[in-house]
Structures are given as structure tokens and as C-alpha cells.
Coordinates of C-alpha atoms in Angstrom, one line a residue:
M1 CA 0.0 -0.2 0.2
L2 CA 3.1 2.2 0.3
L3 CA 3.2 2.0 -3.4
I4 CA -0.2 3.5 -3.5
G5 CA -0.9 5.7 -0.3
W6 CA 2.3 7.7 -0.1
P7 CA 4.1 9.8 -2.6
L8 CA 7.6 8.8 -3.4
S9 CA 10.2 9.4 -5.4
S10 CA 10.9 7.7 -8.7
Q11 CA 14.0 5.9 -7.0
K12 CA 12.3 5.1 -3.6
E13 CA 9.2 3.8 -5.3
W14 CA 11.3 1.3 -7.5
M15 CA 13.3 0.2 -4.5
L16 CA 9.9 -0.6 -2.6
H17 CA 8.8 -2.0 -5.7
V18 CA 11.7 -4.6 -5.6
L19 CA 11.4 -5.1 -2.0
T20 CA 7.5 -5.8 -2.2
R21 CA 8.3 -8.5 -5.4
I22 CA 11.0 -9.9 -3.1
V23 CA 8.8 -10.5 -0.5
L24 CA 5.8 -11.9 -2.6
G25 CA 8.3 -14.1 -4.2
V26 CA 9.6 -15.6 -1.1
F27 CA 5.6 -16.1 -0.1
V28 CA 4.9 -17.7 -3.4
L29 CA 8.5 -19.7 -3.0
Q30 CA 7.0 -20.7 0.8
E31 CA 3.7 -22.1 -0.7
I32 CA 5.3 -24.4 -3.2
V33 CA 7.7 -25.9 -0.5
R34 CA 4.8 -26.6 1.5
L35 CA 2.6 -28.0 -1.1
L36 CA 5.6 -30.4 -2.5
I37 CA 6.5 -31.7 0.8
N38 CA 3.0 -32.2 2.1
P39 CA 1.8 -36.0 1.6
H40 CA -1.8 -34.7 1.7
R41 CA -1.4 -32.5 -1.2
M42 CA -5.2 -31.8 -1.8
Q43 CA -6.4 -31.4 1.8
H44 CA -3.3 -28.9 2.1
L45 CA -4.9 -27.0 -0.8
R46 CA -8.3 -27.1 0.7
E47 CA -7.0 -25.7 4.2
R48 CA -4.8 -23.2 2.7
K49 CA -7.4 -22.3 -0.2
L50 CA -6.8 -18.5 0.6
E51 CA -3.0 -18.6 0.4
S52 CA -2.8 -20.6 -2.3
A53 CA -5.0 -18.4 -4.5
L54 CA -3.1 -15.8 -3.9
A55 CA 0.4 -17.0 -4.8
V56 CA -1.3 -18.6 -8.4
L57 CA -2.4 -14.6 -8.7
V58 CA 1.0 -13.3 -8.0
L59 CA 2.8 -15.8 -10.0
L60 CA 0.5 -15.3 -13.0
E61 CA 0.8 -11.3 -12.6
S62 CA 4.8 -11.8 -12.8
L63 CA 4.9 -13.8 -15.6
F64 CA 1.9 -12.2 -17.9
S65 CA 1.3 -8.6 -16.6
H66 CA 3.5 -7.1 -19.6
H67 CA 1.1 -9.0 -22.2
V68 CA -1.7 -8.1 -20.4
D69 CA -1.0 -4.6 -20.0
G70 CA -0.2 -4.4 -23.7
V71 CA -3.4 -6.1 -24.6
I72 CA -5.4 -3.2 -22.2
S73 CA -3.3 -0.5 -23.8
G74 CA -4.6 -1.4 -27.4
W75 CA -8.0 -1.5 -25.9
I76 CA -8.0 1.4 -23.6
P77 CA -5.4 4.0 -24.8
D78 CA -5.6 6.2 -22.0
A79 CA -5.1 3.2 -19.5
K80 CA -1.8 4.0 -17.3
P81 CA 0.8 1.2 -17.8
G82 CA 1.2 -1.2 -15.1
T83 CA -2.4 -0.6 -13.7
I84 CA -2.7 -4.6 -13.4
A85 CA 0.7 -4.9 -11.7
L86 CA 0.2 -2.2 -9.2
F87 CA -3.4 -3.8 -8.2
V88 CA -2.1 -7.3 -7.8
L89 CA 0.8 -5.9 -5.5
A90 CA -1.7 -3.8 -3.5
F91 CA -4.1 -6.6 -3.1
S92 CA -1.7 -8.9 -2.2
Q93 CA -0.3 -6.7 0.6
L94 CA -3.6 -6.3 1.8
T95 CA -4.3 -10.0 2.1
L96 CA -1.0 -10.6 3.9
I97 CA -1.3 -8.2 5.9
G98 CA -5.2 -9.4 6.8
L99 CA -3.9 -12.8 7.1
I100 CA -0.9 -12.1 9.7
C101 CA -3.4 -10.0 11.7
L102 CA -6.1 -12.9 11.8
R103 CA -3.2 -15.5 13.0
G104 CA -2.1 -13.1 15.2
L105 CA -5.6 -12.5 16.9
R106 CA -5.9 -16.6 17.4
R107 CA -3.1 -16.4 19.1
I108 CA -4.3 -13.7 21.7
P109 CA -5.6 -15.7 24.7
A110 CA -8.5 -13.4 25.3
I111 CA -9.9 -14.1 22.1
A112 CA -8.5 -17.9 21.6
S113 CA -10.1 -18.8 24.8
R114 CA -13.5 -17.3 24.2
N115 CA -16.0 -18.8 22.2
L116 CA -17.0 -16.1 19.5
T117 CA -20.5 -16.8 18.2
P118 CA -21.0 -15.7 14.9
G119 CA -22.9 -12.3 15.8
G120 CA -19.7 -11.3 18.1
A121 CA -17.2 -12.3 15.2
L122 CA -19.4 -10.4 12.8
I123 CA -19.2 -7.0 15.3
L124 CA -15.5 -7.6 15.8
S125 CA -15.0 -8.2 12.0
F126 CA -17.0 -4.9 10.8
A127 CA -15.1 -3.0 13.8
L128 CA -11.9 -4.3 12.6
I129 CA -12.6 -3.4 8.5
I130 CA -13.6 0.1 9.6
T131 CA -10.5 0.7 11.7
A132 CA -8.5 -0.4 8.8
G133 CA -10.5 1.6 6.3
M134 CA -9.8 4.8 8.4
L135 CA -6.2 4.3 8.4
L136 CA -6.1 3.8 4.5
L137 CA -8.3 7.0 4.2
K138 CA -5.7 8.8 6.3
M139 CA -3.0 7.9 3.7
P140 CA -1.7 11.0 1.9
R141 CA -2.6 10.0 -1.6
A142 CA -6.4 8.9 -0.6
T143 CA -7.0 12.5 -0.4
L144 CA -6.6 15.9 -1.8
D145 CA -6.0 17.9 1.2
G146 CA -6.0 15.5 3.9
I147 CA -8.6 14.3 6.5
S148 CA -9.2 14.5 9.8
W149 CA -9.2 11.2 12.1
I150 CA -13.3 11.7 12.6
D151 CA -13.9 12.2 9.1
A152 CA -11.8 9.4 8.1
L153 CA -13.7 7.1 10.6
F154 CA -17.2 8.2 9.6
T155 CA -16.2 7.5 5.9
S156 CA -14.9 4.3 6.7
T157 CA -18.0 3.5 8.7
S158 CA -20.3 4.7 6.2
A159 CA -18.8 2.6 3.4
V160 CA -18.4 -0.4 5.2
C161 CA -21.7 -0.1 6.6
V162 CA -23.1 0.4 3.0
T163 CA -24.5 3.9 4.1
G164 CA -23.4 6.4 1.8
L165 CA -23.6 9.7 4.4
T166 CA -20.8 11.9 3.9
V167 CA -19.0 14.5 5.3
L168 CA -16.8 15.5 2.6
D169 CA -17.6 15.6 -1.1
T170 CA -16.4 12.2 -2.2
S171 CA -15.9 13.8 -6.0
Q172 CA -13.9 16.6 -4.7
A173 CA -12.2 15.6 -1.4
F174 CA -10.7 12.2 -2.4
T175 CA -8.3 11.1 -5.1
Q176 CA -9.0 8.2 -7.4
E177 CA -7.1 6.1 -4.9
G178 CA -9.2 7.3 -1.9
Q179 CA -12.7 6.5 -4.1
L180 CA -11.0 3.1 -5.0
I181 CA -10.6 2.5 -1.3
I182 CA -14.1 3.7 -0.4
L183 CA -15.2 1.1 -3.1
G184 CA -13.3 -1.6 -1.7
L185 CA -14.7 -0.7 1.9
V186 CA -18.3 -0.6 0.3
Q187 CA -17.6 -4.3 -1.5
V188 CA -16.4 -5.9 1.4
G189 CA -19.1 -4.5 3.9
G190 CA -22.1 -5.4 1.3
L191 CA -20.9 -9.3 1.2
G192 CA -19.7 -9.0 4.8
I193 CA -23.4 -9.6 6.5
M194 CA -23.2 -12.9 4.8
T195 CA -20.0 -14.4 4.1
L196 CA -17.4 -12.5 6.7
T197 CA -19.4 -14.1 9.4
Y198 CA -18.3 -17.6 8.0
F199 CA -14.9 -16.4 7.4
F200 CA -14.0 -14.8 10.6
A201 CA -15.7 -17.3 12.7
H202 CA -13.5 -20.0 10.9
F203 CA -10.0 -18.1 11.6
L204 CA -11.0 -16.6 15.1
T205 CA -12.5 -19.7 16.6
G206 CA -10.1 -22.0 14.7
G207 CA -12.9 -23.7 12.3
V208 CA -16.6 -23.4 12.4
S209 CA -18.1 -26.0 14.9
F210 CA -21.3 -27.6 14.6
R211 CA -22.5 -25.2 17.1
N212 CA -21.5 -22.2 15.5
R213 CA -22.9 -23.8 11.9
I214 CA -26.3 -23.9 13.5
A215 CA -26.0 -20.3 14.7
L216 CA -24.8 -19.5 10.8
Q217 CA -27.9 -20.7 9.8
D218 CA -29.9 -18.1 11.2
L219 CA -27.4 -15.2 9.9
L220 CA -27.4 -16.6 6.4
S221 CA -31.2 -17.3 6.6
E222 CA -30.3 -20.6 5.3
E223 CA -32.5 -23.8 6.8
N224 CA -30.3 -26.8 5.4
L225 CA -27.1 -26.8 7.7
G226 CA -25.3 -28.8 4.7
Q227 CA -25.9 -26.1 2.2
I228 CA -24.3 -23.3 3.8
G229 CA -21.3 -23.4 1.5
M230 CA -23.5 -23.3 -1.6
V231 CA -25.4 -20.3 -0.3
L232 CA -22.0 -18.4 -0.2
G233 CA -21.6 -19.5 -3.3
I234 CA -24.5 -18.2 -4.8
I235 CA -24.1 -14.9 -2.9
V236 CA -20.9 -14.4 -4.4
G237 CA -21.7 -15.5 -7.9
F238 CA -24.9 -13.6 -8.1
T239 CA -23.1 -10.4 -6.4
F240 CA -20.5 -10.4 -8.9
S241 CA -22.8 -11.3 -11.8
F242 CA -25.2 -8.2 -11.2
E243 CA -22.5 -5.9 -10.6
L244 CA -20.4 -6.5 -14.0
A245 CA -23.8 -6.4 -16.1
G246 CA -25.0 -3.3 -14.3
A247 CA -21.4 -1.8 -14.8
A248 CA -22.0 -2.6 -18.7
A249 CA -25.2 -0.8 -18.8
I250 CA -24.2 2.0 -16.6
Y251 CA -21.4 2.3 -19.1
W252 CA -23.0 2.6 -22.3
S253 CA -26.0 4.7 -20.7
V254 CA -23.0 7.4 -20.2
D255 CA -21.5 7.1 -23.8
H256 CA -23.2 10.5 -24.9
V257 CA -21.1 12.6 -21.9
P258 CA -18.5 14.6 -23.6
G259 CA -15.0 14.8 -22.5
V260 CA -14.7 11.7 -20.7
G261 CA -12.3 9.4 -21.3
T262 CA -12.6 5.3 -21.6
V263 CA -10.8 4.9 -18.2
D264 CA -13.2 7.3 -16.4
R265 CA -16.2 6.0 -17.9
L266 CA -15.3 2.5 -16.9
F267 CA -14.7 3.8 -13.5
F268 CA -17.6 5.6 -13.2
A269 CA -19.7 2.7 -14.2
G270 CA -17.8 0.3 -12.0
F271 CA -18.3 2.4 -9.0
H272 CA -21.7 2.9 -9.3
S273 CA -22.7 -0.5 -10.4
V274 CA -21.1 -1.4 -6.9
M275 CA -22.7 1.4 -4.7
S276 CA -26.1 0.5 -6.1
F277 CA -26.1 -3.4 -5.8
C278 CA -24.7 -2.7 -2.1
N279 CA -27.1 -0.1 -1.6
A280 CA -24.5 2.8 -0.7
G281 CA -25.0 6.0 -2.1
F282 CA -21.6 7.5 -2.7
S283 CA -20.6 8.8 -6.1
T284 CA -17.8 10.1 -7.9
V285 CA -19.8 13.2 -9.6
P286 CA -20.6 16.3 -7.5
D287 CA -24.5 16.1 -6.5
G288 CA -24.3 12.5 -7.5
L289 CA -26.9 11.8 -9.9
A290 CA -28.6 14.9 -9.3
N291 CA -25.8 16.5 -11.3
T292 CA -26.8 18.4 -14.3
V293 CA -24.6 16.2 -16.7
L294 CA -26.5 13.4 -16.0
R295 CA -30.1 15.2 -15.7
G296 CA -32.7 13.0 -17.8
N297 CA -30.5 9.8 -18.4
V298 CA -33.2 7.3 -18.1
G299 CA -30.9 4.4 -19.0
L300 CA -28.7 5.4 -15.6
I301 CA -31.3 5.6 -13.2
T302 CA -32.9 2.6 -14.6
A303 CA -29.7 0.2 -14.4
V304 CA -29.2 1.9 -10.7
M305 CA -33.1 0.9 -9.7
L306 CA -32.4 -2.4 -11.1
L307 CA -29.2 -3.3 -9.2
V308 CA -30.8 -1.7 -6.0
S309 CA -33.5 -3.9 -6.3
A310 CA -31.7 -6.6 -6.9
G311 CA -28.9 -6.2 -3.7
G312 CA -32.1 -5.3 -1.3
I313 CA -34.2 -8.5 -2.1
G314 CA -32.2 -11.1 0.0
F315 CA -30.1 -13.7 -1.1
P316 CA -32.3 -16.4 0.6
V317 CA -34.9 -15.4 -2.0
V318 CA -32.3 -15.3 -4.7
K319 CA -31.4 -18.9 -3.8
N320 CA -35.2 -19.8 -4.3
L321 CA -35.8 -18.3 -7.4
W322 CA -32.6 -19.7 -8.8
Q323 CA -33.6 -23.1 -7.7
V324 CA -37.0 -22.5 -9.0
A325 CA -35.6 -21.4 -12.2
V326 CA -33.1 -24.0 -12.7
A327 CA -36.3 -26.7 -12.1
V328 CA -38.5 -25.2 -14.5
A329 CA -35.5 -25.3 -17.3
R330 CA -35.0 -28.9 -16.4
R331 CA -38.6 -29.6 -16.8
A332 CA -38.7 -27.6 -20.2
L333 CA -35.5 -29.9 -21.3
R334 CA -37.5 -33.1 -20.3
L335 CA -34.7 -33.7 -17.7
R336 CA -35.7 -35.4 -14.4
V337 CA -36.6 -33.2 -11.5
A338 CA -36.9 -35.2 -8.1
A339 CA -38.8 -33.0 -6.2
P340 CA -39.5 -29.5 -8.2
P341 CA -38.8 -26.5 -5.4
R342 CA -41.6 -24.1 -4.9
L343 CA -41.5 -20.5 -4.1
T344 CA -41.0 -20.6 0.1
I345 CA -43.3 -18.8 2.4
N346 CA -40.4 -16.2 3.3
S347 CA -39.8 -15.6 -0.8
R348 CA -43.6 -14.8 -1.1
V349 CA -43.8 -12.6 1.7
V350 CA -40.5 -10.7 0.8
L351 CA -41.7 -10.3 -2.7
V352 CA -45.1 -9.2 -1.9
A353 CA -43.8 -6.8 0.7
S354 CA -41.3 -5.1 -1.5
L355 CA -43.8 -4.9 -4.4
C356 CA -46.5 -3.2 -2.3
L357 CA -43.9 -0.8 -0.7
T358 CA -42.3 0.3 -4.2
V359 CA -45.1 0.5 -5.8
G360 CA -47.5 2.3 -2.8
G361 CA -44.4 4.6 -2.0
A362 CA -44.0 5.4 -5.6
V363 CA -47.8 6.4 -5.7
F364 CA -47.7 8.4 -2.8
I365 CA -44.4 10.4 -3.8
F366 CA -45.8 10.7 -7.2
F367 CA -49.2 12.9 -5.4
S368 CA -47.6 14.7 -2.5
E369 CA -44.1 15.6 -4.7
Y370 CA -45.3 16.1 -8.3
V371 CA -49.1 16.3 -8.3
F372 CA -49.4 18.9 -5.1
A373 CA -46.1 20.2 -5.0
G374 CA -45.1 20.5 -8.4
S375 CA -41.5 20.0 -7.9
D376 CA -38.6 19.5 -10.3
T377 CA -38.7 16.0 -11.7
G378 CA -35.0 16.2 -12.5
G379 CA -35.7 16.2 -16.1
F380 CA -37.4 12.6 -16.0
P381 CA -41.0 11.8 -16.3
S382 CA -42.7 12.1 -13.0
W383 CA -44.2 8.6 -12.6
L384 CA -40.3 7.2 -13.2
A385 CA -38.7 9.9 -11.0
A386 CA -41.6 9.3 -8.3
L387 CA -40.6 5.3 -8.6
F388 CA -36.9 6.2 -8.3
H389 CA -37.4 8.2 -5.1
S390 CA -39.4 4.7 -3.8
V391 CA -36.6 2.3 -4.5
T392 CA -33.7 4.2 -3.5
A393 CA -35.3 5.5 -0.3
R394 CA -35.6 1.9 0.8
S395 CA -31.7 1.9 1.6
G396 CA -30.3 2.9 -1.9
G397 CA -29.1 6.0 -0.9
F398 CA -29.1 8.0 -4.5
N399 CA -31.1 11.0 -5.4
I400 CA -32.0 12.9 -8.7
T401 CA -33.1 16.1 -7.2
D402 CA -32.3 17.9 -4.2
T403 CA -33.4 16.0 -1.2
R404 CA -33.7 19.4 1.2
L405 CA -36.3 20.4 -1.6
H406 CA -38.6 17.5 -1.1
A407 CA -42.4 18.5 0.1
P408 CA -43.2 17.8 3.8
A409 CA -45.5 15.2 2.9
T410 CA -42.6 13.6 0.7
I411 CA -40.2 13.7 3.7
V412 CA -42.8 11.7 5.9
I413 CA -42.9 9.2 3.2
L414 CA -39.4 8.8 2.7
L415 CA -38.9 8.5 6.3
F416 CA -41.4 5.4 6.7
L417 CA -39.5 3.8 3.7
M418 CA -36.1 4.3 5.1
F419 CA -37.3 2.8 8.3
I420 CA -38.7 -0.2 7.0
G421 CA -35.6 -0.8 4.4
G422 CA -34.9 -3.9 2.3
S423 CA -35.3 -7.6 2.9
P424 CA -33.4 -9.7 5.5
A425 CA -29.8 -11.2 4.2
S426 CA -29.5 -8.3 1.8
T427 CA -27.2 -5.4 1.3
A428 CA -30.0 -3.1 2.1
G429 CA -30.6 -1.9 6.0
G430 CA -33.8 -1.3 8.0
V431 CA -36.0 -3.2 9.9
K432 CA -36.6 -5.5 6.9
T433 CA -39.7 -6.1 4.7
S434 CA -40.4 -9.7 6.5
T435 CA -40.4 -7.6 9.8
L436 CA -43.3 -5.0 8.7
A437 CA -45.2 -8.0 7.0
V438 CA -45.3 -10.1 10.1
A439 CA -46.3 -7.2 12.0
V440 CA -49.3 -6.5 9.6
L441 CA -50.2 -10.4 9.7
A442 CA -50.2 -10.5 13.6
L443 CA -52.4 -7.3 13.3
R444 CA -54.6 -9.0 10.8
R445 CA -55.0 -12.1 13.4
V446 CA -56.0 -9.9 16.2
L447 CA -58.6 -7.9 14.3
L448 CA -60.0 -11.0 12.8
G449 CA -59.8 -13.0 15.9
R450 CA -58.1 -15.8 14.5
A451 CA -55.8 -18.1 16.4
E452 CA -52.8 -18.5 14.4
I453 CA -50.6 -16.0 12.1
E454 CA -51.4 -17.2 8.4
A455 CA -49.7 -16.4 5.4
F456 CA -50.2 -18.1 1.7
G457 CA -51.5 -21.2 3.6
R458 CA -49.0 -21.7 6.1
R459 CA -48.8 -20.5 9.8
V460 CA -46.3 -18.4 11.1
N461 CA -44.9 -19.4 14.5
D462 CA -45.3 -16.8 17.6
E463 CA -41.5 -16.7 18.0
T464 CA -41.0 -15.2 14.4
A465 CA -43.9 -12.6 15.7
N466 CA -42.4 -11.8 18.7
R467 CA -39.0 -11.1 17.1
A468 CA -40.4 -8.9 14.6
L469 CA -42.0 -7.3 17.4
A470 CA -38.7 -6.8 19.1
V471 CA -36.5 -5.8 16.1
M472 CA -39.4 -2.8 15.5
L473 CA -39.3 -1.6 19.0
L474 CA -35.5 -1.5 19.5
A475 CA -35.3 0.2 16.1
G476 CA -37.8 2.7 17.3
A477 CA -36.3 3.1 20.7
F478 CA -32.4 3.4 19.3
F479 CA -33.9 6.2 16.7
T480 CA -35.4 7.8 19.6
L481 CA -32.0 8.0 21.5
V482 CA -30.1 9.0 18.5
L483 CA -32.4 11.9 18.0
V484 CA -32.6 13.1 21.5
V485 CA -28.8 13.2 21.5
L486 CA -28.4 14.9 18.4
C487 CA -30.7 17.5 19.2
M488 CA -29.1 18.0 22.6
L489 CA -26.0 18.5 21.2
H490 CA -27.2 20.7 18.2
P491 CA -30.1 22.4 19.2
E492 CA -29.7 25.0 16.3
L493 CA -30.6 22.3 13.4
S494 CA -34.0 21.8 12.1
T495 CA -35.5 18.8 14.4
M496 CA -36.8 17.2 11.0
D497 CA -33.7 17.4 9.3
M498 CA -31.9 15.6 12.2
A499 CA -34.8 12.7 12.1
F500 CA -34.1 12.5 8.5
E501 CA -30.5 12.0 8.7
S502 CA -31.0 9.8 12.0
I503 CA -33.1 7.2 10.3
S504 CA -30.9 7.5 7.0
A505 CA -28.0 6.4 9.0
I506 CA -29.8 3.7 11.5
S507 CA -31.0 2.2 8.2
T508 CA -28.0 2.7 6.1
T509 CA -30.1 4.5 3.3
G510 CA -27.5 7.5 2.7
L511 CA -29.7 10.2 1.5
T512 CA -29.2 13.4 3.5
R513 CA -30.8 17.1 4.2
G514 CA -27.2 18.3 4.3
V515 CA -26.9 18.0 8.3
A516 CA -24.0 15.4 8.4
P517 CA -21.3 17.9 7.4
L518 CA -23.0 20.5 10.0
L519 CA -22.2 18.1 13.2
G520 CA -19.3 18.5 15.1
G521 CA -17.1 15.8 16.7
A522 CA -19.4 14.6 19.2
G523 CA -22.5 14.5 16.6
K524 CA -20.4 12.8 14.0
C525 CA -19.3 9.8 16.8
V526 CA -23.0 9.5 17.4
M527 CA -23.8 9.2 13.7
V528 CA -21.0 6.6 13.5
L529 CA -22.4 4.8 16.3
A530 CA -25.9 4.7 14.4
M531 CA -24.5 3.6 11.0
F532 CA -22.7 0.6 13.1
V533 CA -25.5 -0.5 15.1
G534 CA -27.7 -0.1 12.1
R535 CA -26.0 -2.4 10.0
I536 CA -25.6 -5.4 12.3
G537 CA -28.8 -4.8 13.9
V538 CA -30.1 -3.4 17.2
L539 CA -31.4 -7.1 18.3
M540 CA -28.2 -8.8 17.0
V541 CA -25.9 -6.2 18.9
L542 CA -27.7 -6.8 22.1
L543 CA -27.9 -10.4 21.7
A544 CA -24.2 -10.7 20.9
I545 CA -23.4 -8.6 24.0
M546 CA -25.7 -9.4 26.9
P547 CA -25.2 -13.3 28.4
R548 CA -28.3 -15.5 27.7
R549 CA -30.1 -16.9 31.0
P550 CA -30.6 -20.7 30.9
Q551 CA -34.5 -21.3 31.2
A552 CA -35.7 -22.2 34.3
G553 CA -37.5 -25.2 34.8
F554 CA -40.6 -24.0 35.7
R555 CA -43.0 -21.5 34.8
L556 CA -44.4 -18.8 36.7
P557 CA -48.2 -18.2 37.6
E558 CA -50.2 -16.3 34.8
G559 CA -51.1 -12.6 35.3
H560 CA -53.5 -10.6 33.6
I561 CA -52.7 -6.7 32.2
V562 CA -55.1 -4.5 31.1
I563 CA -54.5 -3.6 27.0
T564 CA -57.2 -1.4 25.6

């Protein structure tokens, strides 16, 4: 990272480049020797997959980097020479540092002796990544004029928690190296809620025990214990496939922008594709998608909406839809299908709730913002602008008009959509669509006097309803606490604006009314805590830090409480 993060003279840069290659060469040689002397080579490769993959990557870069640079220069004339080599060197350095740190943590008695739950490992992993991101953003070449520690912490937390709130203009304050750091933090944070739990639980507890695998079932929303590995494969494959397709769509949507080179278009497309899928609202242009250059670009906002929706639908639903699609395809090809999978109740509830929120939110915004208030549509048809705001309010974080100019009724609608957020086990935040759906179904049971909570011909158990109630109450209480503290710290600011900012932070949405840059150090720390707890989940944080009491072998006498 010294090659990227600090300005060096050409001689020092060459010496550091050579030293880095020597260190990586020793690493590759070590891995080759270990493989050759090990009698169980396949088992060795399975146990050291990450190290083996890194060694192969470094070896391939050393052998073919010049050929690859030549091909890239032919395709993209304005590409800098040595880009691939620099990327591989930086990635290799980060990976080796991460592996050393993880193995060091395993040797700390306080951690090695503690049986970390996946929830605890998740909190620890996010805290470590945020700290690493803060240090990376403090590097001189990450910003144009330097950045304070609190602003680096705020930006790193916002990126890792896929929020998108900023205290500095991403397009003006950060260099392309700094924007790449933010991009990497968002990608890791977007995948981290599912995959990093498994990864860090493996390294910090010395292997995933059967007990931790059972706990991981809940975090990954997977019913079959033996399919956790397959679920992770689907998550990673779906994520990168959608991001690549989205980057291609965004790239072609901005081909008419004058004065923008191929490399800049590629970077813009890749950056905004990752931000959209991961439901983070960072942008590399001033004012984001509300920039006048992008005004009226229907192809761009359509691609962004599709990516935001795909990232926020939830990977359990994606897995279920994939299984159903494969079964339908096999049946169409007259291949045997032993037990054709169907849409699960979770998929149906999530899809219906998401559709109702998106369409309902768009209708309300259409009337409140464009029929009654007559606000600017950003150069788009009013129905499309309303749909975009409805989609991105549920954790997307992008805007095509100035959020500070929205009508009061629209602000209330956006507050509700941000509070609900996306679906479980997705890149989105909020209390989740399924939580709202279960709460509505429980209300229907009370109003209709039914004995059970029912949905799509299935019964929902009371434990799920209790969990949904706990999530909504805790989220509401935490929002109230954050808002009260911010109001005490900054009584001069609008309460509505701070409520909007608080909900945006807790739900990791990223929409803003310009409050975050006006906060002092204490206020920014409160927002950092709000984003961190909001990303993990208030209930999960409490379950991870509070000791569980063993269940008593008896039941207390039943009492009666008056509810009117």
C-alpha cells in the first residue's frame, strides 16, 4: 500500500517495488515448498485455499503482466501502464497483512479462549474493517488536502456499513485512490453481512464448529445446514454477475457525455454499479445522480434501480428463485426433477411486501411531490422520478433532485420507507420488509380474531412474531435515542432534518438533507455509532453482548394486564 498511499520519489518507488516483489516471491516459494513436502496435497490446498489462490495470482501477474498491459493499452489507449501490476501488488499486500493479523488474533489468549458466536465475530470483523478503512483513508494520496481522524472514521464506517452518508464531497475531497478504497470498503461491507461471518468465525474460533454452524444458519437464513457453502457460492456469484452486468449497462448509458475518457467511464460505471447493488449512496460526481450532466438519463437511473432492487431483495430469495428457475428449465428440457422446488413462504412474503412498498411509495410520492407540490423531476417523467425515489429510499441512498427541496409530505413518506428498508440477508438496511409483513399479519390476526398468524396457506409461529415486534421496538427506541442526543448536541439545527439524518444512518440508506457536514465531533461519533449498530442490527448487537440466561425448569403463574 506504500506504492499507492504515499507519494514517493521514483528511486524510492522502484526500491519499494523491488522489495515488495521479493517479499511476495518468498511467499510464493514458501507455498510451493509446503505443497511439495506435504503428503496430503489436496487436503493442504483445501485448508489453505486463500494462500494458494494468492500465490497463483502473484505468479500469474509476474509472468504475464506485460502481455496483459499490452492488451489493455490496445483496448483502452488512455489506461496507465502497469495498472494490473499495481493492483495485484496492492491486493497481495492487503491480503498478507490480513492473514498475519488474523493469525495473530488467534494467538491472543483473550480471543482464543473465548468461544465467539458468529454474531460476536460479525461485530468484531466489521470493527476491524472500519479501523483498517480509516487508516487507509488517512494515507496522503487518498485525499487531495488531507482528512481529519473523525472524518476518516465517519467515511470508513459509512462505506463498510454501506450507508453513503458523507461529511466530505467524495468527488472533490478524495483522489481516485481514495475512491478505490471507498469502493473496496463498500464491496467488503456489502458482502460482509453474510460471508465475513463465516470467514472470521473460521479464523477466530479455529474452525467452524457444529454449534457455530447452527448459529450461522440464522445469520444466513438457511434452513439446510449442509448447504451453507452452496449459499455462500450463490451469494458471491450473484453479486459479481449483477455488478458486472450493471457496470456494462451504466457504461453504455453515459457514452454521450462529452470530454470523458474510456478509463473514466469504466471507473464511473464500476463504482456506481457496486454502490447501487450494495445499496450505498456514494458517487464520484458532484451532487451524485442529480448532477446536471446526468439530468434526464433514463438508462442510468433504470440500471441503478434494478441494481438497488437486486441487492435489497435478499439472498435467500435469490437462492429460492434460482432453484425454481433451474427446475423449470430442466422440466422444459424434459430432464428429471426429483422434487420441484416452489417459492417458499419467505420468498412470497418478501416479494409481495417489496412490491407493495415500492409501488405504494411511488404512488404517494407521485401525488405529494409532483401533483400537489409541483416539484422538479430532475428531467425525468414524473412517474419515473417517483418510482426512483421509492426504490432508493429503501436503503439505496441515491437522489436525482435535492432532498432538501422535497415537500414535507414526501419527507414523511421517505422516513417510513427508510425505516422499513430492504429484505433480510441483503445489502439493504432498515427493520426489513419481512418484519413489517409479520407485524401486519399479526395485526390481522388480532383484528379478525384468529388463533394463528397465517400467510399463503402456512402458519407463522409466535416466536417469529415476537422477534418482529422486538426488532421494530428496538429500532424505534434506538432512533429516538440517537435523535434526542443529536438535538441536545445541536439545538440550532432543524429537528426534522436531524430526524431524517438519524433514520438514514440507522437504516444505512444514505439520503441526506445536508446535516452530517454541519455536525461537530461528538455528533459525528453518534452518527458513526448509529450506522454501525444499524448495519449489524440492534437486536443482534444486544444478543451478542448480553449473557443468555438458562431457561428455568418451571413456569410462573399467569397474570392479567389490561390493554385497551
